[in-house]
Short mmCIF file of C-alpha atoms in Angstrom, two decimals:
data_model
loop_
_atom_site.label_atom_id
_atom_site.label_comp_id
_atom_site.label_asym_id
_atom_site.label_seq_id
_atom_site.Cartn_x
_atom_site.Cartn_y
_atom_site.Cartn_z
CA UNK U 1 12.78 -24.43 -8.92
CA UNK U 2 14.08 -21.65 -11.41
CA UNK U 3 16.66 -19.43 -10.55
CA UNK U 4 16.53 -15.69 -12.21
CA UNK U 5 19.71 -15.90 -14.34
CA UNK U 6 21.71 -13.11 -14.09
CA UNK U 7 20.69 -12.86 -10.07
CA UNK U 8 24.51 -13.68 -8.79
CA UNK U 9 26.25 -11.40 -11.42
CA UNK U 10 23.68 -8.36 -11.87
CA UNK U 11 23.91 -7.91 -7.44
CA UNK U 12 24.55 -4.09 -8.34
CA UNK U 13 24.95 -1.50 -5.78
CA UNK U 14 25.03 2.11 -6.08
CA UNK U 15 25.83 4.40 -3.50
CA UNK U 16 23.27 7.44 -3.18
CA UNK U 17 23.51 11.09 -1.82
CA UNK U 18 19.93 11.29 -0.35
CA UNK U 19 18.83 14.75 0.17
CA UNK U 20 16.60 15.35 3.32
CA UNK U 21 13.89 18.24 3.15
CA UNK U 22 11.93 19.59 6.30
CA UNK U 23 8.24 20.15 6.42
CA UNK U 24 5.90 23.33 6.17
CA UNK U 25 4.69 24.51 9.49
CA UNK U 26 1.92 22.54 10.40
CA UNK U 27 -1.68 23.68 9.66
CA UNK U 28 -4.56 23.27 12.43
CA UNK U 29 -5.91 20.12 10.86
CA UNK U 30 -3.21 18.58 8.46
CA UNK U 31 0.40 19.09 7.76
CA UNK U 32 1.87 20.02 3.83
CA UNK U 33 4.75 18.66 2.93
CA UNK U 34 7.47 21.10 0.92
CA UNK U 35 6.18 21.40 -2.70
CA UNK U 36 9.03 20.49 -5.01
CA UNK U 37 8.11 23.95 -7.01
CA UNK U 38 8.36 25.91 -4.11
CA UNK U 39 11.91 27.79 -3.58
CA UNK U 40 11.16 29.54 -0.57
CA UNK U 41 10.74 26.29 1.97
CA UNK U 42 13.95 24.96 0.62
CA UNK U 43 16.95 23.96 2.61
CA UNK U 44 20.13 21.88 2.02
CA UNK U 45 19.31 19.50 4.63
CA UNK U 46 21.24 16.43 5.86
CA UNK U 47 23.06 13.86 3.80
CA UNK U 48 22.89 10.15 4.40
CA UNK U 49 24.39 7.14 2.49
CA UNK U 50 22.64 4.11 1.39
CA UNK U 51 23.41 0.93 -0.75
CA UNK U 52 20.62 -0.47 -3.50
CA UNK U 53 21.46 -3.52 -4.11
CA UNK U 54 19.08 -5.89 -7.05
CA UNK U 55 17.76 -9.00 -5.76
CA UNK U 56 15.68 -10.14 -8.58
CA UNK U 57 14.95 -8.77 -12.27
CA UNK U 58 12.90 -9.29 -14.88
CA UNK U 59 9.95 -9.47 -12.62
CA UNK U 60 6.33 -8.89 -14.48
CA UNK U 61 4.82 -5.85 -12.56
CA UNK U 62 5.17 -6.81 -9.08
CA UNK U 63 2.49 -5.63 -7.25
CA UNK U 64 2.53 -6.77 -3.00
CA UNK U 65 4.73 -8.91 -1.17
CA UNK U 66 5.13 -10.03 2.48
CA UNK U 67 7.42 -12.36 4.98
CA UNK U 68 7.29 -15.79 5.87
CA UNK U 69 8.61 -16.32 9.38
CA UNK U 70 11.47 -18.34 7.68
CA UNK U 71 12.49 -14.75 6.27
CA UNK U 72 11.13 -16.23 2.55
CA UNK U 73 9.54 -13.60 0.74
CA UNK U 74 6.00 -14.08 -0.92
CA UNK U 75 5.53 -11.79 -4.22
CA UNK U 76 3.11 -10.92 -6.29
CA UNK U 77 3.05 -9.79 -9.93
CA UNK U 78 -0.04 -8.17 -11.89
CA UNK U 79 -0.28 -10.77 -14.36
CA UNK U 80 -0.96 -13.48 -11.57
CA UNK U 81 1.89 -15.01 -10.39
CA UNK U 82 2.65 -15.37 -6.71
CA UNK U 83 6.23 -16.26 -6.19
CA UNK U 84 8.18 -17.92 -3.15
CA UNK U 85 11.60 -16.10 -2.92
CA UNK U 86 14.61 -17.52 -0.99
CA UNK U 87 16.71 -15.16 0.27
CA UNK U 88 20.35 -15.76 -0.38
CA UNK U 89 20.13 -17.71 -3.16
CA UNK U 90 17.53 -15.62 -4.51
CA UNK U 91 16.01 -18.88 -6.14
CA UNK U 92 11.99 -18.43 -7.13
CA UNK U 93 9.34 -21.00 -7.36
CA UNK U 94 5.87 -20.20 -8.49
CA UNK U 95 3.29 -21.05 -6.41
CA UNK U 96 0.22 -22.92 -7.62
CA UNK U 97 -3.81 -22.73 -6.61
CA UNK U 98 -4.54 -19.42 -7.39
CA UNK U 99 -7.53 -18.88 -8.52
CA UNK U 100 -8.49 -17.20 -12.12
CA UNK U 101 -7.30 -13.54 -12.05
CA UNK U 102 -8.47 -10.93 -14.30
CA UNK U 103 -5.30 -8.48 -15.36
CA UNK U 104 -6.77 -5.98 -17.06
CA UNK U 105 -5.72 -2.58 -17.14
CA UNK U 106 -4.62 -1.52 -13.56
CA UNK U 107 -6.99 -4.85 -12.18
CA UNK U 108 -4.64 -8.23 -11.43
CA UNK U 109 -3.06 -10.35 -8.90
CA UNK U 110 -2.59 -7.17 -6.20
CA UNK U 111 -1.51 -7.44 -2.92
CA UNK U 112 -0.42 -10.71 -0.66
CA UNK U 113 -0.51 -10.29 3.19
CA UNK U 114 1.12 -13.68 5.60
CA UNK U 115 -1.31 -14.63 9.03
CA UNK U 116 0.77 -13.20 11.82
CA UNK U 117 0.40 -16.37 13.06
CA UNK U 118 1.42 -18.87 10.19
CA UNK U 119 3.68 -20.57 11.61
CA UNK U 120 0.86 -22.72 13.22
CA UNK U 121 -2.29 -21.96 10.24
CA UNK U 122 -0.63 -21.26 7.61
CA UNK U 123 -2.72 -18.57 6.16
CA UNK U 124 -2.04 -16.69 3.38
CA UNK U 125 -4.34 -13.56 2.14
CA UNK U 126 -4.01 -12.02 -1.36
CA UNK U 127 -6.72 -9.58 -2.99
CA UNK U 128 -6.84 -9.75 -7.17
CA UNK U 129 -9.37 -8.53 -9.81
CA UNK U 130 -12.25 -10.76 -11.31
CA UNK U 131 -14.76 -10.73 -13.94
CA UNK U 132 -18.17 -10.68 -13.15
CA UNK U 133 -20.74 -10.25 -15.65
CA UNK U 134 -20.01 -7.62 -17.98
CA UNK U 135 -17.73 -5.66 -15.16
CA UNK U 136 -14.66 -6.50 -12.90
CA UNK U 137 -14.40 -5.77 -8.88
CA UNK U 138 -11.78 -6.49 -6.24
CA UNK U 139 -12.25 -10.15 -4.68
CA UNK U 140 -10.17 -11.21 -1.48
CA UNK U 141 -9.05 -14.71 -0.73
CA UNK U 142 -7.24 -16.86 1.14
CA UNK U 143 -6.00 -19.94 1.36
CA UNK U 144 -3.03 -21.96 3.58
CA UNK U 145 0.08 -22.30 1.93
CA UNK U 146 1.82 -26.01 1.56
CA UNK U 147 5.38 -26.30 -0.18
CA UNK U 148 4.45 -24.16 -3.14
CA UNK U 149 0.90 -24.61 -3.30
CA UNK U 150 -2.11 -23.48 -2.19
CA UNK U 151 -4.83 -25.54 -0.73
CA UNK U 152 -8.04 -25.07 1.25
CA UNK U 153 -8.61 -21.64 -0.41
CA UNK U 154 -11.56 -19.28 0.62
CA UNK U 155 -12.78 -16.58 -1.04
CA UNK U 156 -13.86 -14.03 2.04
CA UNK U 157 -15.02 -11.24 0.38
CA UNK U 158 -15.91 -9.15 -3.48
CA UNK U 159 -16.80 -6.00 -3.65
CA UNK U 160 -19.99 -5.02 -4.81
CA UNK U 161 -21.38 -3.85 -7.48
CA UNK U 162 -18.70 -4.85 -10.44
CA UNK U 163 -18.06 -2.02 -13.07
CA UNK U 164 -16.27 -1.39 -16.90
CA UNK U 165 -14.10 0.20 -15.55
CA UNK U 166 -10.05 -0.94 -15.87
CA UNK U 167 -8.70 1.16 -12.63
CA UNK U 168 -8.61 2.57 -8.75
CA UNK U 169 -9.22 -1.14 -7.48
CA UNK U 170 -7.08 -0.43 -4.51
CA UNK U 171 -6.36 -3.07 -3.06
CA UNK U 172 -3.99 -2.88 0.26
CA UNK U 173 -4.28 -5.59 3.13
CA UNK U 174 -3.94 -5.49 6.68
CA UNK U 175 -3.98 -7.88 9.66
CA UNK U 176 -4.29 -6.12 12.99
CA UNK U 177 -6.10 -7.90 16.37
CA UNK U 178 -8.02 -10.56 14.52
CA UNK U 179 -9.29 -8.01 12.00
CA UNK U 180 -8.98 -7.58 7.94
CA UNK U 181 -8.70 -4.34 6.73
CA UNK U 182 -9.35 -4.30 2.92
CA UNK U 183 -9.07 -0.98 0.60
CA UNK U 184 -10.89 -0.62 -2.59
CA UNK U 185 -10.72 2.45 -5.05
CA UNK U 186 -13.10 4.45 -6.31
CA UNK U 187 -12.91 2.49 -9.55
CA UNK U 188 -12.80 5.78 -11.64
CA UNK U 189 -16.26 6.62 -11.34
CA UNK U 190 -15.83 8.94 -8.01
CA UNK U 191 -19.25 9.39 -6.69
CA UNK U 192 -19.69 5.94 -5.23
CA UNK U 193 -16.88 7.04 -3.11
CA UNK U 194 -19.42 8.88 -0.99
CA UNK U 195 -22.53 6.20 -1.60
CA UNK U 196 -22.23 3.49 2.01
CA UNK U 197 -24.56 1.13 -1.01
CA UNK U 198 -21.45 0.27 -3.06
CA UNK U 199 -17.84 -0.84 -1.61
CA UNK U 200 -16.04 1.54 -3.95
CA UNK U 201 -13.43 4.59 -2.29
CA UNK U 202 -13.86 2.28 0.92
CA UNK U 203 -11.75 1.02 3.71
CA UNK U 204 -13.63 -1.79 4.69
CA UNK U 205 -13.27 -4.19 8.20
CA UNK U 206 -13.84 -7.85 8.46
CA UNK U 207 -12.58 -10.64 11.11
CA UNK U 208 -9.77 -12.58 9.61
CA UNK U 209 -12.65 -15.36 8.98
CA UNK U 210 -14.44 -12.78 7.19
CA UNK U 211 -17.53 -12.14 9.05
CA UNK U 212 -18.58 -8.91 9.23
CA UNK U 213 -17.47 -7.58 12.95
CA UNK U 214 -20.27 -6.58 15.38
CA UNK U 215 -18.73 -3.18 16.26
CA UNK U 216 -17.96 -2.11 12.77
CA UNK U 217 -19.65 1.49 12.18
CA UNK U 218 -22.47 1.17 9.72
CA UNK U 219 -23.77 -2.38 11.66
CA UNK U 220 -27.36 -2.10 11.72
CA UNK U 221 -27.76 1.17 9.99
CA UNK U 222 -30.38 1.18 7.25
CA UNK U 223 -28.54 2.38 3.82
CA UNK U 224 -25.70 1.55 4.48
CA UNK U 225 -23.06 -1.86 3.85
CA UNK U 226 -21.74 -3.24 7.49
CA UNK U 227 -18.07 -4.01 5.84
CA UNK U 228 -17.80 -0.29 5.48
CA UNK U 229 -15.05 1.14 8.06
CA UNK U 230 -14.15 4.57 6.15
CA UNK U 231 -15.55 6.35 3.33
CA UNK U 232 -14.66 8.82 0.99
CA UNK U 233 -11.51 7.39 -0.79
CA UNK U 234 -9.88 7.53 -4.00
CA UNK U 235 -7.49 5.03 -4.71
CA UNK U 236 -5.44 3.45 -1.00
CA UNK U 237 -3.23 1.57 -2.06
CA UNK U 238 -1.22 1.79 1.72
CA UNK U 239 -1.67 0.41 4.66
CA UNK U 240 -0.11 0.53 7.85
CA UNK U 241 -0.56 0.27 11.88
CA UNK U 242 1.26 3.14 13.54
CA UNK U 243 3.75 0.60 15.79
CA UNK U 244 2.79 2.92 19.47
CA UNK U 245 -0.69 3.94 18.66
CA UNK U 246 -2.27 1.15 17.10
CA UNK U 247 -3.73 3.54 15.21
CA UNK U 248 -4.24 2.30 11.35
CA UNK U 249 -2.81 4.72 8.75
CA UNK U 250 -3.61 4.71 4.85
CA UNK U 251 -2.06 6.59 1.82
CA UNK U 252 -4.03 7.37 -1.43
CA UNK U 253 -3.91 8.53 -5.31
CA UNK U 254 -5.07 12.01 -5.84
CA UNK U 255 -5.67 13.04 -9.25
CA UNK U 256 -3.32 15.64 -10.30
CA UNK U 257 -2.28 16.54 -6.92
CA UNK U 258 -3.86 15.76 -3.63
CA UNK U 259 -2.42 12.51 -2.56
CA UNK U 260 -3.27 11.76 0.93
CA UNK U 261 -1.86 10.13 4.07
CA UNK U 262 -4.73 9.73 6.59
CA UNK U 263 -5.30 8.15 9.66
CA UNK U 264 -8.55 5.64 10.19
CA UNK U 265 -11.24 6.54 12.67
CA UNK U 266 -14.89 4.43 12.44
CA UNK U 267 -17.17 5.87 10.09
CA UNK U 268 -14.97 8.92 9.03
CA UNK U 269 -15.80 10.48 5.83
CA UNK U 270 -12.46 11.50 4.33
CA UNK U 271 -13.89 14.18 1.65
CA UNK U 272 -13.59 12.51 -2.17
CA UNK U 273 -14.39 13.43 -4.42
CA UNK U 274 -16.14 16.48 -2.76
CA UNK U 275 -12.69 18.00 -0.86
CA UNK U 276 -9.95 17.27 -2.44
CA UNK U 277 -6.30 18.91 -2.57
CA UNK U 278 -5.80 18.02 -5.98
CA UNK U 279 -7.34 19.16 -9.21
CA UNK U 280 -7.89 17.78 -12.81
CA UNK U 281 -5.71 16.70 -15.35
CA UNK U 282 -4.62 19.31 -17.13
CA UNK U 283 -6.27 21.71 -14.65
CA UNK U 284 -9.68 22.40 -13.40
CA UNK U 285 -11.28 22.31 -9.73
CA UNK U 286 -12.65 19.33 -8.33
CA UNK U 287 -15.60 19.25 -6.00
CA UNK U 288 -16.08 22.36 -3.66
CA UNK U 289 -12.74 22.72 -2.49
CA UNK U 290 -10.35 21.41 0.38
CA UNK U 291 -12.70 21.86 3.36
CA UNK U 292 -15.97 20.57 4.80
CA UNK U 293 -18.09 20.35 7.76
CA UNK U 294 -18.04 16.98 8.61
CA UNK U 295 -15.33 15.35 6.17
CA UNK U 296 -12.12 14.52 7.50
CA UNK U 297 -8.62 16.68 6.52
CA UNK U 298 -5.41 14.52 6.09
CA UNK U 299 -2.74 14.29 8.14
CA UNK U 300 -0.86 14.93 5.01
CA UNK U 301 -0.98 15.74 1.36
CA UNK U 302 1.66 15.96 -1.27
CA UNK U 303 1.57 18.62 -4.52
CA UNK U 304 2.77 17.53 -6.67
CA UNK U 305 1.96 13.94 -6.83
CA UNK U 306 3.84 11.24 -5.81
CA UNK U 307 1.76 8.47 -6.97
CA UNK U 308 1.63 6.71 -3.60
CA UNK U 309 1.80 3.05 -3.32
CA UNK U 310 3.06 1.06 -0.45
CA UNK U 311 3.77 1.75 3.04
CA UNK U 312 5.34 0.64 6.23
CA UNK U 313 6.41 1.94 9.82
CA UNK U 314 10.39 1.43 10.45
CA UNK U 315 11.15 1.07 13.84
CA UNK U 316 14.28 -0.82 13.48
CA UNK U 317 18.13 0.33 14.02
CA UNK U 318 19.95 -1.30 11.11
CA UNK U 319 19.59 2.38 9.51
CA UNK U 320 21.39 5.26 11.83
CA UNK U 321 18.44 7.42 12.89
CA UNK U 322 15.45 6.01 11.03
CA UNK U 323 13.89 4.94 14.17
CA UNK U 324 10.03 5.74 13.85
CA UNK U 325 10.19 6.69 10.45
CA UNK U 326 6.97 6.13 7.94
CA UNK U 327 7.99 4.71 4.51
CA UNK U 328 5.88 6.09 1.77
CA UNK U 329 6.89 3.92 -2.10
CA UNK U 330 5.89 6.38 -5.14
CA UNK U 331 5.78 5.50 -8.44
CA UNK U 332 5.14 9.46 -10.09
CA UNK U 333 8.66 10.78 -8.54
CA UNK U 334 10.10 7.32 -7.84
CA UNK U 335 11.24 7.16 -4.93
CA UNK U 336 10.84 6.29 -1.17
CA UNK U 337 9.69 8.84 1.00
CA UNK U 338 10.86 8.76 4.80
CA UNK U 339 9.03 10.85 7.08
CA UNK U 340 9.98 11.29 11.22
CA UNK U 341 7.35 10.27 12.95
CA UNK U 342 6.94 11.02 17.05
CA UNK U 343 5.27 8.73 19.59
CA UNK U 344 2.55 10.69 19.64
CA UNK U 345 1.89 10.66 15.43
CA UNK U 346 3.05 14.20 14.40
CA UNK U 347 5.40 14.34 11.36
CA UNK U 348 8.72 15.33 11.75
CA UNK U 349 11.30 15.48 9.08
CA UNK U 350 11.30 14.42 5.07
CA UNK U 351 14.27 12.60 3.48
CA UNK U 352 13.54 11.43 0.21
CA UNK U 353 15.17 8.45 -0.99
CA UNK U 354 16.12 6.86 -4.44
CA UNK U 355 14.81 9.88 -6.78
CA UNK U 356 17.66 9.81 -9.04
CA UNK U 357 17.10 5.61 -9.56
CA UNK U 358 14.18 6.40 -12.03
CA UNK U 359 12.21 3.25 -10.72
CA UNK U 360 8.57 3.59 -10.34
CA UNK U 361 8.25 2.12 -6.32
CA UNK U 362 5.48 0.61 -6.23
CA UNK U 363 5.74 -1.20 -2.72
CA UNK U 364 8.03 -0.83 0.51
CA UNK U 365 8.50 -3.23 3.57
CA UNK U 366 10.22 -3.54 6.41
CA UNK U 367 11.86 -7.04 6.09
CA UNK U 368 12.44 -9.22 9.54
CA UNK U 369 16.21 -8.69 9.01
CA UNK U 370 15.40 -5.26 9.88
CA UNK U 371 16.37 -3.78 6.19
CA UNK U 372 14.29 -2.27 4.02
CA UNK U 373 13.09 -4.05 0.54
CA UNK U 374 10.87 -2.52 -2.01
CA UNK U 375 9.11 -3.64 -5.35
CA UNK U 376 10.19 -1.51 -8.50
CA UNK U 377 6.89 -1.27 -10.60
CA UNK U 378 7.45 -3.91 -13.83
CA UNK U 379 10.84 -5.30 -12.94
CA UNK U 380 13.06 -5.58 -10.10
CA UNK U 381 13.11 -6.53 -6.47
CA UNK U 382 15.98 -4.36 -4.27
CA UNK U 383 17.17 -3.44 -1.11
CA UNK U 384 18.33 -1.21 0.72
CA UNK U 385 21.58 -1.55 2.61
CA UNK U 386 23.33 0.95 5.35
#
């Protein structure tokens, strides 16, 4: 067991002024949040106070992390290390039997998602690069955890086909009713974001076995790969269930611009690169514009972007009036993102939390103490504390 040494003395807190910021009247088909550039939506808004306190530093680009039912944490960071976390003591053991990972440009050890029901199977699920051939892909695995190790490990599912490219590999998990949902990135190449023959710019569905479920969308359909569930992504790298609708939500990468919080439906073809609200780097249209017959509008977009990473529904009351909030992580403006969110999925409210850290977020979760922790992209591990 090795303890991060300076994790007693460098506890730091810092008390924030977090600026709130309401939304543009809703369109017919998706709502725009206020544009940071844009003086007339503007408003002083409410104030609230928060603690950030450091649990860990020195962390090597964590990437995911989840809950034990103990209230342990499991991390992961890029270069592929999964770490066991003890709360309180904020003591770390790495954790052995992973399998080879390929970290190469944004392609690692990514996300790490506990069985909802491992207190009796102890299943763990973690998605990472590999090399295959000449090319790399996204592979999921998983395997039950023992002590610190990991033992009986499966690999369920790689994407297909593998490609040169280093980035857009996703690669967000979710658990919902027996189901996987797995997202993959575009892998910078775009156009098999729109081709159902290749698992790039996907969202796909397995069973938590990883057979391919009966009633997925593209089942039976000639041209077309059965673990397909949505289409027409960029780069998800969020992934949440909506905690009164069931409903499973997802937040993307645009380019420069254009980043995307969508909600799932079967077979939905949600536009990339053909729609998009963002443009080029450095300027330039993409595609055909920001509508199409038969291609899906978010729910909500952000310009400028925020670099979305991880996200999570908070439904708690350890925070004064955060109930049924979504928590969007960003690692362009670094911060946390809160959004209002009713029963019935329309989006209230923006408060934007943490901008003036400068931390790249790069994940956010609800912890089963009820506050909020999030992953600061190459080093630290914090909370957040009312």
């Amino acid at each position: 067991m090795t303890l991060n040494a300076s994790a007693a003395a460098l506890l730091s807190a810092a008390v924030l002024l977090l600026a709130s910021c309401s939304l543009a009247d809703p369109g017919p088909a998706q709502i725009e949040p206020l544009r940071e550039n844009d003086a007339s939506a503007s408003g002083p808004g409410e104030k609230t106070e928060i603690r950030v306190v450091t649990l860990l530093e020195w962390l090597q680009e964590p990437w995911g992390m989840d809950f034990l039912p103990d209230g342990r944490i499991l991390l992961t960071e890029k270069p592929g290390v999964m770490k066991l976390v003890t709360p309180g003591s904020w003591t770390t053991r790495d954790i052995s039997g992973l399998p080879p990972v390929a970290n190469e440009g944004q392609g690692g050890l990514l996300d790490v998602l506990v069985h909802p029901d491992f207190a009796r199977n102890q299943w763990v699920y973690f998605s990472y690069s590999v090399a295959i051939d000449s090319g790399l892909t996204t592979r999921v695995s998983r395997a039950r955890l023992q002590g610190d190790r990991l033992v009986d490990r499966q690999d369920l599912f790689t994407a297909k086909p593998a490609y040169p490219q280093r980035r857009h590999f996703g690669s967000r998990l979710l658990l919902d009713a027996g189901y996987l949902y797995i997202t993959v990135g575009d892998r910078g190449r775009r156009a098999p974001a729109q081709d159902l023959l290749d698992h790039s710019g996907k969202v796909l569905r397995l069973t938590e076995h990883g057979a391919i479920p009966a009633d997925n969308p593209f089942v039976g359909k000639p041209g077309a790969l059965a673990e397909i569930y949505s289409y027409g992504h960029r780069n998800p790298q969020g992934i949440a269930r909506h905690p009164h609708s069931g409903q499973i939500w997802v937040a993307e990468h645009g380019p420069q611009g254009g980043d995307e919080i969508n909600i799932l439906k079967p077979g939905a073809n949600y536009g990339w690169p053909v729609i998009t609200y963002g443009e080029e780097y450095g300027g330039g249209k993409i595609g055909e514009g920001t509508h199409k017959p038969g291609m899906e509008q978010p729910l909500i977009y952000y310009t400028p972007s925020l670099a979305t990473g991880g996200i999570d529904f908070y439904t708690r009351e350890t925070y004064p009036d955060w109930q049924d909030s979504l928590l969007v992580s960003s690692m362009k403006m670094t911060r946390i993102n809160r959004l209002e969110v009713a029963a019935d999925g329309s989006i209230g409210r923006e408060t934007r939390l943490l901008g003036n850290l400068g931390m790249r977020i790069r994940d956010v979760q609800v912890g089963p103490d009820g506050l909020v922790y999030a992953l600061a992209d190459r080093s630290r591990l914090i909370r957040l504390e009312p």
